[in-house]
PDB file of C-alpha atoms and ligand atoms in Angstrom:
ATOM      1  CA  UNK A  13      22.076  11.481  -2.346  1.00 84.00           C
ATOM      2  CA  UNK A  14      24.594  11.915   0.022  1.00 90.00           C
ATOM      3  CA  UNK A  15      28.042  10.324   0.144  1.00 93.00           C
ATOM      4  CA  UNK A  16      30.786  10.166   2.802  1.00 97.00           C
ATOM      5  CA  UNK A  17      34.132   9.617   1.419  1.00 97.00           C
ATOM      6  CA  UNK A  18      36.715   8.139   3.719  1.00 98.00           C
ATOM      7  CA  UNK A  19      40.239   8.592   2.397  1.00 96.00           C
ATOM      8  CA  UNK A  20      43.617   9.759   3.663  1.00 96.00           C
ATOM      9  CA  UNK A  21      45.429  10.467   0.696  1.00 94.00           C
ATOM     10  CA  UNK A  22      44.716  13.879  -0.413  1.00 96.00           C
ATOM     11  CA  UNK A  23      45.247  13.343  -3.987  1.00 93.00           C
ATOM     12  CA  UNK A  24      42.929  10.193  -4.270  1.00 92.00           C
ATOM     13  CA  UNK A  25      40.288  12.176  -2.060  1.00 95.00           C
ATOM     14  CA  UNK A  26      40.086  14.886  -4.384  1.00 93.00           C
ATOM     15  CA  UNK A  27      39.611  12.811  -7.350  1.00 91.00           C
ATOM     16  CA  UNK A  28      36.858  10.809  -5.354  1.00 93.00           C
ATOM     17  CA  UNK A  29      35.445  13.648  -4.408  1.00 92.00           C
ATOM     18  CA  UNK A  30      35.187  15.024  -8.099  1.00 90.00           C
ATOM     19  CA  UNK A  31      33.712  11.934  -9.498  1.00 89.00           C
ATOM     20  CA  UNK A  32      31.087  11.527  -6.724  1.00 90.00           C
ATOM     21  CA  UNK A  33      30.074  15.134  -7.233  1.00 87.00           C
ATOM     22  CA  UNK A  34      29.976  14.918 -10.861  1.00 84.00           C
ATOM     23  CA  UNK A  35      27.865  11.639 -10.309  1.00 83.00           C
ATOM     24  CA  UNK A  36      25.379  13.916  -8.685  1.00 83.00           C
ATOM     25  CA  UNK A  37      26.079  13.088  -5.100  1.00 87.00           C
ATOM     26  CA  UNK A  38      26.560  15.826  -2.143  1.00 89.00           C
ATOM     27  CA  UNK A  39      29.992  14.623  -0.422  1.00 92.00           C
ATOM     28  CA  UNK A  40      31.472  14.908   3.168  1.00 95.00           C
ATOM     29  CA  UNK A  41      34.852  13.916   3.451  1.00 97.00           C
ATOM     30  CA  UNK A  42      36.850  12.236   6.325  1.00 97.00           C
ATOM     31  CA  UNK A  43      40.617  12.008   6.500  1.00 97.00           C
ATOM     32  CA  UNK A  44      41.099   9.772   9.439  1.00 97.00           C
ATOM     33  CA  UNK A  45      38.822   6.924  11.272  1.00 97.00           C
ATOM     34  CA  UNK A  46      37.527   8.839  14.325  1.00 97.00           C
ATOM     35  CA  UNK A  47      36.472  11.891  11.881  1.00 97.00           C
ATOM     36  CA  UNK A  48      34.705   9.367   9.927  1.00 97.00           C
ATOM     37  CA  UNK A  49      33.164   7.286  12.727  1.00 96.00           C
ATOM     38  CA  UNK A  50      31.733  10.635  14.392  1.00 95.00           C
ATOM     39  CA  UNK A  51      30.172  11.571  10.796  1.00 95.00           C
ATOM     40  CA  UNK A  52      28.693   8.076  10.759  1.00 94.00           C
ATOM     41  CA  UNK A  53      26.975   8.275  14.107  1.00 90.00           C
ATOM     42  CA  UNK A  54      25.367  11.296  13.117  1.00 87.00           C
ATOM     43  CA  UNK A  55      23.719   9.461  10.197  1.00 84.00           C
ATOM     44  CA  UNK A  56      22.213  11.167   7.012  1.00 85.00           C
ATOM     45  CA  UNK A  57      24.304   9.148   4.593  1.00 92.00           C
ATOM     46  CA  UNK A  58      23.242   7.124   1.485  1.00 90.00           C
ATOM     47  CA  UNK A  59      26.849   5.480   0.799  1.00 93.00           C
ATOM     48  CA  UNK A  60      30.047   5.437   2.299  1.00 96.00           C
ATOM     49  CA  UNK A  61      33.511   4.852   0.445  1.00 97.00           C
ATOM     50  CA  UNK A  62      35.885   3.432   3.285  1.00 96.00           C
ATOM     51  CA  UNK A  63      39.579   3.158   2.773  1.00 94.00           C
ATOM     52  CA  UNK A  64      41.055   0.725   5.015  1.00 91.00           C
ATOM     53  CA  UNK A  65      44.546   2.089   5.881  1.00 91.00           C
ATOM     54  CA  UNK A  66      43.661   5.287   7.671  1.00 94.00           C
ATOM     55  CA  UNK A  67      45.255   7.202  10.707  1.00 95.00           C
ATOM     56  CA  UNK A  68      43.787   7.246  14.289  1.00 94.00           C
ATOM     57  CA  UNK A  69      41.181   4.527  13.564  1.00 95.00           C
ATOM     58  CA  UNK A  70      41.605   1.640  10.885  1.00 93.00           C
ATOM     59  CA  UNK A  71      39.074   1.322   8.537  1.00 94.00           C
ATOM     60  CA  UNK A  72      38.027  -2.065   9.786  1.00 94.00           C
ATOM     61  CA  UNK A  73      37.480  -0.903  13.232  1.00 95.00           C
ATOM     62  CA  UNK A  74      35.420   2.070  11.778  1.00 96.00           C
ATOM     63  CA  UNK A  75      33.017  -0.368   9.935  1.00 95.00           C
ATOM     64  CA  UNK A  76      32.723  -2.566  12.929  1.00 94.00           C
ATOM     65  CA  UNK A  77      31.945   0.436  15.376  1.00 94.00           C
ATOM     66  CA  UNK A  78      29.544   1.812  13.078  1.00 93.00           C
ATOM     67  CA  UNK A  79      27.783  -1.109  12.312  1.00 90.00           C
ATOM     68  CA  UNK A  80      27.671  -2.299  16.327  1.00 88.00           C
ATOM     69  CA  UNK A  81      25.999   1.624  16.624  1.00 85.00           C
ATOM     70  CA  UNK A  82      23.352   0.372  14.071  1.00 84.00           C
ATOM     71  CA  UNK A  83      24.833   2.152  11.105  1.00 85.00           C
ATOM     72  CA  UNK A  84      23.016   0.366   7.835  1.00 85.00           C
ATOM     73  CA  UNK A  85      24.313   2.608   5.209  1.00 91.00           C
ATOM     74  CA  UNK A  86      25.954   0.892   2.557  1.00 93.00           C
ATOM     75  CA  UNK A  87      29.821   0.711   2.421  1.00 94.00           C
ATOM     76  CA  UNK A  88      32.040   0.316  -0.289  1.00 94.00           C
ATOM     77  CA  UNK A  89      35.709  -0.537   1.183  1.00 93.00           C
ATOM     78  CA  UNK A  90      38.689   0.948  -0.954  1.00 91.00           C
ATOM     79  CA  UNK A  91      41.693  -1.045  -0.392  1.00 84.00           C
ATOM     80  CA  UNK A  92      45.113  -1.010  -1.870  1.00 74.00           C
ATOM     81  CA  UNK A  93      45.848  -4.027  -0.214  1.00 61.00           C
ATOM     82  CA  UNK A  94      45.940  -6.999  -2.241  1.00 66.00           C
ATOM     83  CA  UNK A  95      45.760  -9.714   0.272  1.00 65.00           C
ATOM     84  CA  UNK A  96      42.103 -11.185   0.510  1.00 76.00           C
ATOM     85  CA  UNK A  97      42.034 -11.082   4.094  1.00 82.00           C
ATOM     86  CA  UNK A  98      41.365  -7.646   4.604  1.00 83.00           C
ATOM     87  CA  UNK A  99      38.406  -7.956   2.144  1.00 82.00           C
ATOM     88  CA  UNK A 100      37.145 -11.083   3.689  1.00 83.00           C
ATOM     89  CA  UNK A 101      37.382  -9.273   7.016  1.00 88.00           C
ATOM     90  CA  UNK A 102      35.409  -6.058   5.836  1.00 87.00           C
ATOM     91  CA  UNK A 103      32.736  -7.975   4.086  1.00 86.00           C
ATOM     92  CA  UNK A 104      32.498 -10.029   7.512  1.00 88.00           C
ATOM     93  CA  UNK A 105      32.460  -6.929   9.356  1.00 89.00           C
ATOM     94  CA  UNK A 106      29.181  -5.658   7.037  1.00 88.00           C
ATOM     95  CA  UNK A 107      30.833  -3.937   4.105  1.00 91.00           C
ATOM     96  CA  UNK A 108      28.956  -4.396   0.922  1.00 90.00           C
ATOM     97  CA  UNK A 109      31.099  -4.648  -1.511  1.00 90.00           C
ATOM     98  CA  UNK A 110      35.312  -3.838  -2.481  1.00 89.00           C
ATOM     99  CA  UNK A 111      37.303  -2.243  -4.682  1.00 89.00           C
ATOM    100  CA  UNK A 112      40.719  -2.770  -4.840  1.00 86.00           C
ATOM    101  CA  UNK A 113      42.990   0.172  -5.848  1.00 84.00           C
ATOM    102  CA  UNK A 114      43.935   1.311  -8.363  1.00 83.00           C
ATOM    103  CA  UNK A 115      40.430   1.286  -9.615  1.00 84.00           C
ATOM    104  CA  UNK A 116      38.774   3.377 -12.870  1.00 86.00           C
ATOM    105  CA  UNK A 117      36.136   6.200 -11.578  1.00 85.00           C
ATOM    106  CA  UNK A 118      33.984   4.893 -14.115  1.00 85.00           C
ATOM    107  CA  UNK A 119      34.071   1.233 -12.052  1.00 88.00           C
ATOM    108  CA  UNK A 120      33.561   3.280  -8.866  1.00 90.00           C
ATOM    109  CA  UNK A 121      30.499   5.086 -10.224  1.00 87.00           C
ATOM    110  CA  UNK A 122      28.830   1.792 -11.511  1.00 87.00           C
ATOM    111  CA  UNK A 123      29.735  -0.008  -8.066  1.00 89.00           C
ATOM    112  CA  UNK A 124      27.916   2.959  -6.330  1.00 90.00           C
ATOM    113  CA  UNK A 125      24.934   2.694  -8.374  1.00 86.00           C
ATOM    114  CA  UNK A 126      24.572  -1.018  -7.888  1.00 86.00           C
ATOM    115  CA  UNK A 127      24.954  -0.516  -3.974  1.00 86.00           C
ATOM    116  CA  UNK A 128      22.394   1.908  -3.838  1.00 83.00           C
ATOM    117  CA  UNK A 129      19.896  -0.152  -6.131  1.00 78.00           C
ATOM    118  CA  UNK A 130      20.522  -2.725  -3.673  1.00 76.00           C
ATOM    119  CA  UNK A 131      19.837  -0.681  -0.631  1.00 64.00           C
ATOM    120  CA  UNK A 132      16.898   1.075  -2.059  1.00 59.00           C
ATOM    121  CA  UNK A 133      14.208   1.326   0.466  1.00 55.00           C
ATOM    122  CA  UNK A 134      12.392   4.138  -1.175  1.00 55.00           C
ATOM    123  CA  UNK A 135      10.250   2.950  -4.209  1.00 56.00           C
ATOM    124  CA  UNK A 136      12.437   3.191  -7.307  1.00 68.00           C
ATOM    125  CA  UNK A 137       9.626   5.659  -9.246  1.00 80.00           C
ATOM    126  CA  UNK A 138       8.110   8.285  -7.565  1.00 82.00           C
ATOM    127  CA  UNK A 139       5.117  10.650  -9.202  1.00 87.00           C
ATOM    128  CA  UNK A 140       3.653  13.642  -8.508  1.00 91.00           C
ATOM    129  CA  UNK A 141       0.703  14.364 -10.782  1.00 91.00           C
ATOM    130  CA  UNK A 142       2.085  13.807 -14.562  1.00 93.00           C
ATOM    131  CA  UNK A 143       5.714  13.995 -13.019  1.00 94.00           C
ATOM    132  CA  UNK A 144       7.525  10.632 -12.893  1.00 92.00           C
ATOM    133  CA  UNK A 145      10.951  10.223 -11.281  1.00 90.00           C
ATOM    134  CA  UNK A 146      13.105   7.436 -11.479  1.00 85.00           C
ATOM    135  CA  UNK A 147      15.056   7.431  -7.947  1.00 76.00           C
ATOM    136  CA  UNK A 148      17.869   5.093  -9.387  1.00 71.00           C
ATOM    137  CA  UNK A 149      18.587   6.643 -12.708  1.00 78.00           C
ATOM    138  CA  UNK A 150      17.821  10.052 -11.642  1.00 83.00           C
ATOM    139  CA  UNK A 151      15.798  10.893 -14.510  1.00 89.00           C
ATOM    140  CA  UNK A 152      12.649  12.946 -14.475  1.00 94.00           C
ATOM    141  CA  UNK A 153       9.884  13.075 -17.148  1.00 94.00           C
ATOM    142  CA  UNK A 154       6.476  15.237 -17.394  1.00 95.00           C
ATOM    143  CA  UNK A 155       3.654  13.563 -19.474  1.00 92.00           C
ATOM    144  CA  UNK A 156       6.030  11.009 -20.690  1.00 90.00           C
ATOM    145  CA  UNK A 157       8.477  13.393 -22.000  1.00 93.00           C
ATOM    146  CA  UNK A 158      11.922  13.379 -20.038  1.00 94.00           C
ATOM    147  CA  UNK A 159      12.744  16.585 -18.500  1.00 94.00           C
ATOM    148  CA  UNK A 160      16.118  18.412 -18.994  1.00 94.00           C
ATOM    149  CA  UNK A 161      17.607  19.070 -15.361  1.00 93.00           C
ATOM    150  CA  UNK A 162      20.538  20.300 -13.835  1.00 90.00           C
ATOM    151  CA  UNK A 163      22.394  18.181 -11.052  1.00 84.00           C
ATOM    152  CA  UNK A 164      21.378  20.847  -8.661  1.00 86.00           C
ATOM    153  CA  UNK A 165      17.715  20.926  -9.952  1.00 91.00           C
ATOM    154  CA  UNK A 166      17.288  16.952  -9.734  1.00 90.00           C
ATOM    155  CA  UNK A 167      18.767  17.377  -6.252  1.00 87.00           C
ATOM    156  CA  UNK A 168      16.084  19.909  -5.464  1.00 90.00           C
ATOM    157  CA  UNK A 169      13.266  17.796  -7.241  1.00 92.00           C
ATOM    158  CA  UNK A 170      14.184  14.634  -5.281  1.00 87.00           C
ATOM    159  CA  UNK A 171      14.118  16.442  -2.001  1.00 86.00           C
ATOM    160  CA  UNK A 172      10.611  17.839  -2.336  1.00 89.00           C
ATOM    161  CA  UNK A 173       9.511  14.414  -4.103  1.00 86.00           C
ATOM    162  CA  UNK A 174      10.885  12.408  -1.392  1.00 80.00           C
ATOM    163  CA  UNK A 175       8.764  14.407   1.301  1.00 79.00           C
ATOM    164  CA  UNK A 176       5.777  15.033  -0.895  1.00 78.00           C
ATOM    165  CA  UNK A 177       2.914  16.501   0.984  1.00 79.00           C
ATOM    166  CA  UNK A 178       5.330  17.851   3.543  1.00 83.00           C
ATOM    167  CA  UNK A 179       6.781  21.186   3.606  1.00 90.00           C
ATOM    168  CA  UNK A 180      10.598  21.350   3.065  1.00 90.00           C
ATOM    169  CA  UNK A 181      12.342  24.052   4.596  1.00 90.00           C
ATOM    170  CA  UNK A 182      15.058  26.195   2.796  1.00 89.00           C
ATOM    171  CA  UNK A 183      17.586  24.886   5.157  1.00 85.00           C
ATOM    172  CA  UNK A 184      16.746  21.086   4.757  1.00 83.00           C
ATOM    173  CA  UNK A 185      17.354  21.852   1.050  1.00 86.00           C
ATOM    174  CA  UNK A 186      20.827  23.676   1.369  1.00 84.00           C
ATOM    175  CA  UNK A 187      21.887  20.736   3.783  1.00 77.00           C
ATOM    176  CA  UNK A 188      20.741  18.113   1.355  1.00 76.00           C
ATOM    177  CA  UNK A 189      22.465  19.749  -1.637  1.00 78.00           C
ATOM    178  CA  UNK A 190      25.578  20.750   0.275  1.00 75.00           C
ATOM    179  CA  UNK A 191      28.775  19.020   1.229  1.00 64.00           C
ATOM    180  CA  UNK A 192      30.734  19.551   4.433  1.00 53.00           C
ATOM    181  CA  UNK A 193      32.286  22.934   4.373  1.00 60.00           C
ATOM    182  CA  UNK A 194      30.518  24.163   1.187  1.00 69.00           C
ATOM    183  CA  UNK A 195      28.091  27.051   1.090  1.00 76.00           C
ATOM    184  CA  UNK A 196      25.195  27.562  -0.509  1.00 81.00           C
ATOM    185  CA  UNK A 197      22.798  30.773  -0.361  1.00 84.00           C
ATOM    186  CA  UNK A 198      19.226  31.121   0.191  1.00 83.00           C
ATOM    187  CA  UNK A 199      19.174  32.816  -2.771  1.00 87.00           C
ATOM    188  CA  UNK A 200      20.608  30.247  -5.147  1.00 88.00           C
ATOM    189  CA  UNK A 201      17.990  27.919  -3.671  1.00 89.00           C
ATOM    190  CA  UNK A 202      15.326  30.247  -4.913  1.00 91.00           C
ATOM    191  CA  UNK A 203      16.971  30.294  -8.175  1.00 92.00           C
ATOM    192  CA  UNK A 204      16.665  26.635  -8.619  1.00 92.00           C
ATOM    193  CA  UNK A 205      13.171  26.750  -7.635  1.00 94.00           C
ATOM    194  CA  UNK A 206      12.227  29.330  -9.811  1.00 95.00           C
ATOM    195  CA  UNK A 207      13.835  27.196 -12.801  1.00 95.00           C
ATOM    196  CA  UNK A 208      12.236  24.012 -11.811  1.00 95.00           C
ATOM    197  CA  UNK A 209       8.722  25.481 -11.603  1.00 95.00           C
ATOM    198  CA  UNK A 210       9.033  26.832 -15.056  1.00 96.00           C
ATOM    199  CA  UNK A 211       9.913  23.289 -16.333  1.00 96.00           C
ATOM    200  CA  UNK A 212       7.352  21.612 -14.094  1.00 95.00           C
ATOM    201  CA  UNK A 213       4.392  24.053 -15.093  1.00 93.00           C
ATOM    202  CA  UNK A 214       3.386  22.908 -18.281  1.00 93.00           C
ATOM    203  CA  UNK A 215       2.739  19.376 -16.624  1.00 93.00           C
ATOM    204  CA  UNK A 216       0.331  21.081 -13.733  1.00 93.00           C
ATOM    205  CA  UNK A 217       2.908  20.499 -11.161  1.00 93.00           C
ATOM    206  CA  UNK A 218       3.377  23.250  -8.739  1.00 93.00           C
ATOM    207  CA  UNK A 219       5.750  24.031  -6.011  1.00 94.00           C
ATOM    208  CA  UNK A 220       4.302  26.293  -3.554  1.00 93.00           C
ATOM    209  CA  UNK A 221       6.042  28.547  -1.306  1.00 93.00           C
ATOM    210  CA  UNK A 222       4.926  28.719   2.418  1.00 92.00           C
ATOM    211  CA  UNK A 223       6.152  31.852   3.662  1.00 90.00           C
ATOM    212  CA  UNK A 224       8.909  31.704   6.542  1.00 89.00           C
ATOM    213  CA  UNK A 225       8.255  27.564   6.170  1.00 91.00           C
ATOM    214  CA  UNK A 226       9.690  26.643   2.928  1.00 93.00           C
ATOM    215  CA  UNK A 227       8.308  24.637  -0.210  1.00 94.00           C
ATOM    216  CA  UNK A 228       5.596  21.965  -0.905  1.00 93.00           C
ATOM    217  CA  UNK A 229       5.280  19.873  -4.234  1.00 90.00           C
ATOM    218  CA  UNK A 230       1.849  19.246  -5.455  1.00 85.00           C
ATOM    219  CA  UNK A 231      -0.316  18.864  -8.329  1.00 81.00           C
ATOM    220  CA  UNK A 232      -2.932  21.227  -9.842  1.00 73.00           C
TER     221      UNK A 232
HETATM  222 CA1   CA B 297      45.047   4.973   3.153  1.00 61.29          CA
END
C-alpha cells in the first residue's frame, strides 16, 4: 500500500510519515500543493492524506484538479480549520473523509483503514494454494495457521499475490516497498525473498526466480 502525505508543517509531516510507515504503508511526501498535484498525476497511490492550507497551491485546488484529471484515489483531508465550510467544500470536491487537527495517530490509522476498505477494488481475500491473505487486515495464513511476517515481508507477499501468475521484477518490488527518496538494494529484496520462501515452503507455496526477469509466486 502506498500513501501520499501532503503537509507543509515539517513536524507534523514527520509524525504522519512515521505513523503511516509503522502501519505498513510505503509513503511519498509533498510539502506544497504543486508538488502534490504532480505526484498525483503520476498515480500509483492507494491513499492520500491532504492538508488544506498549503503553499503554492491550496489543498482544495489540489483535490479539485486531481479529480478533474480523473484521479480516483481515496483522499483524507487534514484540516486545522474549525469552520465547517472548508470541510463541506472538500467533500463536495470529492474528498472521502476528513480529520480536524489535532487528531490522534490511532484515529488517523483507523480512518485510513476504513477508507481503504471502502475503496477496495481487489477481492479482500487472496489465495495461492494453502496460502490465504487478507488484504485489509494484511494477515496471511498457511494451512489455516497464521504466518508471522515482518512488514516488509508482508509488502513483498502482497506484491507477488496481487500479480499472481505474472512475473514481478525486482525493480517493481523496490518501487512498491520504497518511499520517495528512500533506497532499497536488490540484495535486500533477495533477503526478504529468502525469508518468505522459508515460511511458505511448508505449505507447498513457492516463489520462483526467473533469472533477469524477476519472481513468480506459484503453488506446487
Ligand atoms: Ca498547512
